[in-house]
PDB file of C-alpha atoms in Angstrom:
ATOM      1  CA  MET U   1      87.737 142.144  93.523  1.00  0.00           C
ATOM      2  CA  ARG U   2      86.098 139.751  91.099  1.00  0.00           C
ATOM      3  CA  ASN U   3      89.491 138.968  89.473  1.00  0.00           C
ATOM      4  CA  VAL U   4      90.962 138.152  92.895  1.00  0.00           C
ATOM      5  CA  THR U   5      88.043 135.800  93.660  1.00  0.00           C
ATOM      6  CA  ILE U   6      88.425 134.026  90.318  1.00  0.00           C
ATOM      7  CA  ALA U   7      92.191 133.686  90.782  1.00  0.00           C
ATOM      8  CA  ALA U   8      91.725 132.264  94.282  1.00  0.00           C
ATOM      9  CA  PHE U   9      89.139 129.796  93.016  1.00  0.00           C
ATOM     10  CA  CYS U  10      91.445 128.670  90.184  1.00  0.00           C
ATOM     11  CA  ALA U  11      94.352 128.209  92.589  1.00  0.00           C
ATOM     12  CA  LEU U  12      92.252 126.114  94.964  1.00  0.00           C
ATOM     13  CA  ALA U  13      90.792 124.071  92.112  1.00  0.00           C
ATOM     14  CA  SER U  14      94.234 123.291  90.711  1.00  0.00           C
ATOM     15  CA  ILE U  15      95.386 122.068  94.122  1.00  0.00           C
ATOM     16  CA  ALA U  16      92.265 119.946  94.615  1.00  0.00           C
ATOM     17  CA  PHE U  17      92.489 118.308  91.216  1.00  0.00           C
ATOM     18  CA  THR U  18      96.231 117.689  90.996  1.00  0.00           C
ATOM     19  CA  THR U  19      96.906 116.114  94.395  1.00  0.00           C
ATOM     20  CA  PRO U  20      94.894 112.933  95.029  1.00  0.00           C
ATOM     21  CA  SER U  21      95.916 112.854  98.684  1.00  0.00           C
ATOM     22  CA  TRP U  22      97.703 115.230 101.010  1.00  0.00           C
ATOM     23  CA  ALA U  23      99.875 112.345 102.198  1.00  0.00           C
ATOM     24  CA  GLN U  24     101.546 112.126  98.809  1.00  0.00           C
ATOM     25  CA  ASP U  25     103.162 115.508  99.499  1.00  0.00           C
ATOM     26  CA  LYS U  26     105.242 113.744 102.163  1.00  0.00           C
ATOM     27  CA  ALA U  27     106.485 110.999  99.858  1.00  0.00           C
ATOM     28  CA  GLN U  28     108.766 111.546  96.922  1.00  0.00           C
ATOM     29  CA  ASP U  29     107.460 110.466  93.528  1.00  0.00           C
ATOM     30  CA  ILE U  30     109.347 107.845  91.519  1.00  0.00           C
ATOM     31  CA  SER U  31     108.795 107.501  87.773  1.00  0.00           C
ATOM     32  CA  GLN U  32     107.963 104.276  85.992  1.00  0.00           C
ATOM     33  CA  GLN U  33     111.378 104.388  84.325  1.00  0.00           C
ATOM     34  CA  GLN U  34     113.193 104.796  87.663  1.00  0.00           C
ATOM     35  CA  LEU U  35     111.240 101.851  89.079  1.00  0.00           C
ATOM     36  CA  MET U  36     112.095  99.678  86.060  1.00  0.00           C
ATOM     37  CA  VAL U  37     115.817 100.376  86.608  1.00  0.00           C
ATOM     38  CA  ASP U  38     115.431  99.648  90.338  1.00  0.00           C
ATOM     39  CA  ARG U  39     113.947  96.207  89.621  1.00  0.00           C
ATOM     40  CA  PHE U  40     117.388  95.140  88.332  1.00  0.00           C
ATOM     41  CA  ALA U  41     119.286  96.332  91.424  1.00  0.00           C
ATOM     42  CA  ALA U  42     120.955  93.804  93.720  1.00  0.00           C
ATOM     43  CA  GLN U  43     118.455  94.761  96.424  1.00  0.00           C
ATOM     44  CA  PRO U  44     115.497  96.522  94.819  1.00  0.00           C
ATOM     45  CA  MET U  45     113.157  98.727  96.794  1.00  0.00           C
ATOM     46  CA  GLN U  46     110.143  97.117  98.410  1.00  0.00           C
ATOM     47  CA  LEU U  47     107.140  97.445  96.130  1.00  0.00           C
ATOM     48  CA  LEU U  48     103.715  97.656  97.749  1.00  0.00           C
ATOM     49  CA  ASP U  49     100.482  97.302  95.773  1.00  0.00           C
ATOM     50  CA  VAL U  50      97.659  98.543  98.017  1.00  0.00           C
ATOM     51  CA  ARG U  51      94.782  97.603  95.707  1.00  0.00           C
ATOM     52  CA  SER U  52      92.329  94.794  96.429  1.00  0.00           C
ATOM     53  CA  SER U  53      93.378  91.173  96.011  1.00  0.00           C
ATOM     54  CA  ASP U  54      91.149  90.866  92.922  1.00  0.00           C
ATOM     55  CA  GLU U  55      92.784  93.899  91.271  1.00  0.00           C
ATOM     56  CA  TYR U  56      96.237  92.554  92.146  1.00  0.00           C
ATOM     57  CA  GLN U  57      95.481  89.173  90.572  1.00  0.00           C
ATOM     58  CA  GLN U  58      94.248  90.832  87.372  1.00  0.00           C
ATOM     59  CA  GLY U  59      97.654  92.443  86.895  1.00  0.00           C
ATOM     60  CA  HIS U  60     100.497  93.806  89.024  1.00  0.00           C
ATOM     61  CA  ILE U  61     104.129  94.815  88.769  1.00  0.00           C
ATOM     62  CA  LYS U  62     106.585  91.947  89.175  1.00  0.00           C
ATOM     63  CA  GLY U  63     107.934  91.774  92.717  1.00  0.00           C
ATOM     64  CA  ALA U  64     105.042  93.705  94.262  1.00  0.00           C
ATOM     65  CA  MET U  65     103.610  92.633  97.590  1.00  0.00           C
ATOM     66  CA  ASN U  66      99.844  93.027  97.909  1.00  0.00           C
ATOM     67  CA  ILE U  67      98.455  94.464 101.139  1.00  0.00           C
ATOM     68  CA  SER U  68      95.180  96.336 100.698  1.00  0.00           C
ATOM     69  CA  PHE U  69      95.344  99.902 102.022  1.00  0.00           C
ATOM     70  CA  ASP U  70      92.464  99.279 104.440  1.00  0.00           C
ATOM     71  CA  VAL U  71      94.320  96.499 106.322  1.00  0.00           C
ATOM     72  CA  LEU U  72      97.857  97.832 105.954  1.00  0.00           C
ATOM     73  CA  ALA U  73      98.108  98.968 109.586  1.00  0.00           C
ATOM     74  CA  ASP U  74      97.552  95.350 110.673  1.00  0.00           C
ATOM     75  CA  HIS U  75     100.334  93.996 108.423  1.00  0.00           C
ATOM     76  CA  LEU U  76     103.198  96.462 108.835  1.00  0.00           C
ATOM     77  CA  GLU U  77     105.442  93.712 110.237  1.00  0.00           C
ATOM     78  CA  GLN U  78     105.651  92.274 106.703  1.00  0.00           C
ATOM     79  CA  LEU U  79     107.567  95.366 105.599  1.00  0.00           C
ATOM     80  CA  ASP U  80     111.137  96.430 106.386  1.00  0.00           C
ATOM     81  CA  LYS U  81     111.307  99.956 107.859  1.00  0.00           C
ATOM     82  CA  ASP U  82     115.003 100.167 106.992  1.00  0.00           C
ATOM     83  CA  ARG U  83     114.506  99.723 103.236  1.00  0.00           C
ATOM     84  CA  PRO U  84     112.902 102.142 100.781  1.00  0.00           C
ATOM     85  CA  ILE U  85     109.342 101.293  99.795  1.00  0.00           C
ATOM     86  CA  VAL U  86     107.401 102.288  96.666  1.00  0.00           C
ATOM     87  CA  VAL U  87     103.605 102.405  97.005  1.00  0.00           C
ATOM     88  CA  TYR U  88     101.015 102.291  94.230  1.00  0.00           C
ATOM     89  CA  CYS U  89      97.323 101.648  93.662  1.00  0.00           C
ATOM     90  CA  ARG U  90      95.129 102.175  90.600  1.00  0.00           C
ATOM     91  CA  SER U  91      95.028 105.965  90.466  1.00  0.00           C
ATOM     92  CA  GLY U  92      96.537 107.428  93.651  1.00  0.00           C
ATOM     93  CA  ARG U  93      93.820 107.800  96.296  1.00  0.00           C
ATOM     94  CA  ARG U  94      94.485 104.544  98.149  1.00  0.00           C
ATOM     95  CA  ALA U  95      98.242 104.926  97.754  1.00  0.00           C
ATOM     96  CA  GLY U  96      97.965 108.304  99.484  1.00  0.00           C
ATOM     97  CA  LYS U  97      96.156 106.732 102.420  1.00  0.00           C
ATOM     98  CA  ALA U  98      98.717 103.912 102.589  1.00  0.00           C
ATOM     99  CA  ILE U  99     101.601 106.403 102.485  1.00  0.00           C
ATOM    100  CA  ASP U 100     100.024 108.267 105.369  1.00  0.00           C
ATOM    101  CA  THR U 101      99.782 105.009 107.372  1.00  0.00           C
ATOM    102  CA  LEU U 102     103.424 104.154 106.642  1.00  0.00           C
ATOM    103  CA  LEU U 103     104.688 107.598 107.623  1.00  0.00           C
ATOM    104  CA  GLN U 104     102.654 107.592 110.842  1.00  0.00           C
ATOM    105  CA  ASN U 105     104.248 104.256 111.734  1.00  0.00           C
ATOM    106  CA  GLY U 106     107.879 105.284 111.349  1.00  0.00           C
ATOM    107  CA  PHE U 107     108.635 104.462 107.726  1.00  0.00           C
ATOM    108  CA  THR U 108     110.912 107.206 106.431  1.00  0.00           C
ATOM    109  CA  GLN U 109     111.940 106.113 102.915  1.00  0.00           C
ATOM    110  CA  VAL U 110     108.517 106.139 101.268  1.00  0.00           C
ATOM    111  CA  TYR U 111     107.991 106.742  97.554  1.00  0.00           C
ATOM    112  CA  HIS U 112     104.875 107.008  95.412  1.00  0.00           C
ATOM    113  CA  LEU U 113     104.826 105.528  91.897  1.00  0.00           C
ATOM    114  CA  GLU U 114     103.977 108.339  89.486  1.00  0.00           C
ATOM    115  CA  GLY U 115     100.741 107.548  87.672  1.00  0.00           C
ATOM    116  CA  ASP U 116     100.121 104.436  89.775  1.00  0.00           C
ATOM    117  CA  MET U 117      98.930 101.317  87.906  1.00  0.00           C
ATOM    118  CA  ASN U 118      96.968 103.380  85.382  1.00  0.00           C
ATOM    119  CA  GLY U 119     100.184 105.117  84.341  1.00  0.00           C
ATOM    120  CA  TRP U 120     102.087 101.829  84.269  1.00  0.00           C
ATOM    121  CA  GLN U 121      99.501 100.323  81.925  1.00  0.00           C
ATOM    122  CA  GLU U 122      99.351 103.446  79.743  1.00  0.00           C
ATOM    123  CA  GLN U 123     103.110 103.073  79.187  1.00  0.00           C
ATOM    124  CA  LYS U 124     102.510  99.394  78.286  1.00  0.00           C
ATOM    125  CA  LEU U 125     105.049  98.276  80.858  1.00  0.00           C
ATOM    126  CA  PRO U 126     105.218  94.601  81.890  1.00  0.00           C
ATOM    127  CA  GLN U 127     102.797  93.230  84.425  1.00  0.00           C
ATOM    128  CA  ILE U 128     101.987  89.828  85.837  1.00  0.00           C
ATOM    129  CA  SER U 129      98.495  88.353  86.037  1.00  0.00           C
ATOM    130  CA  GLN U 130      97.453  85.504  88.295  1.00  0.00           C
ATOM    131  CA  PRO U 131      94.363  83.359  87.728  1.00  0.00           C
TER     132      PRO U 131
END
């Protein structure tokens, strides 16, 4: 019985610590490399940075639109429901909430950037800073 309890605890802990938000299960992940290739497409995917304005100005991915996750529902008209959209934040929590908002509002082609901005920076990929 004790082994079953330990196994159940380990299974629940692995789920809790590997998925920052349940909403991300509904969006397909896209790798940093896939996103880099997409940036050169004739019509690249929409790229949505849901961090704060201050975080965005300190460094973001070229072509990203900044709408903070907590006001996203009020600014959905700025996004095209008919085009794929990639969402990222710093580490995944806010992106998960934003993905949930998008899905609840009829967006169907929603992707989550693997590793978010932390992963992008760890890979030393290009970013733009604004004063």
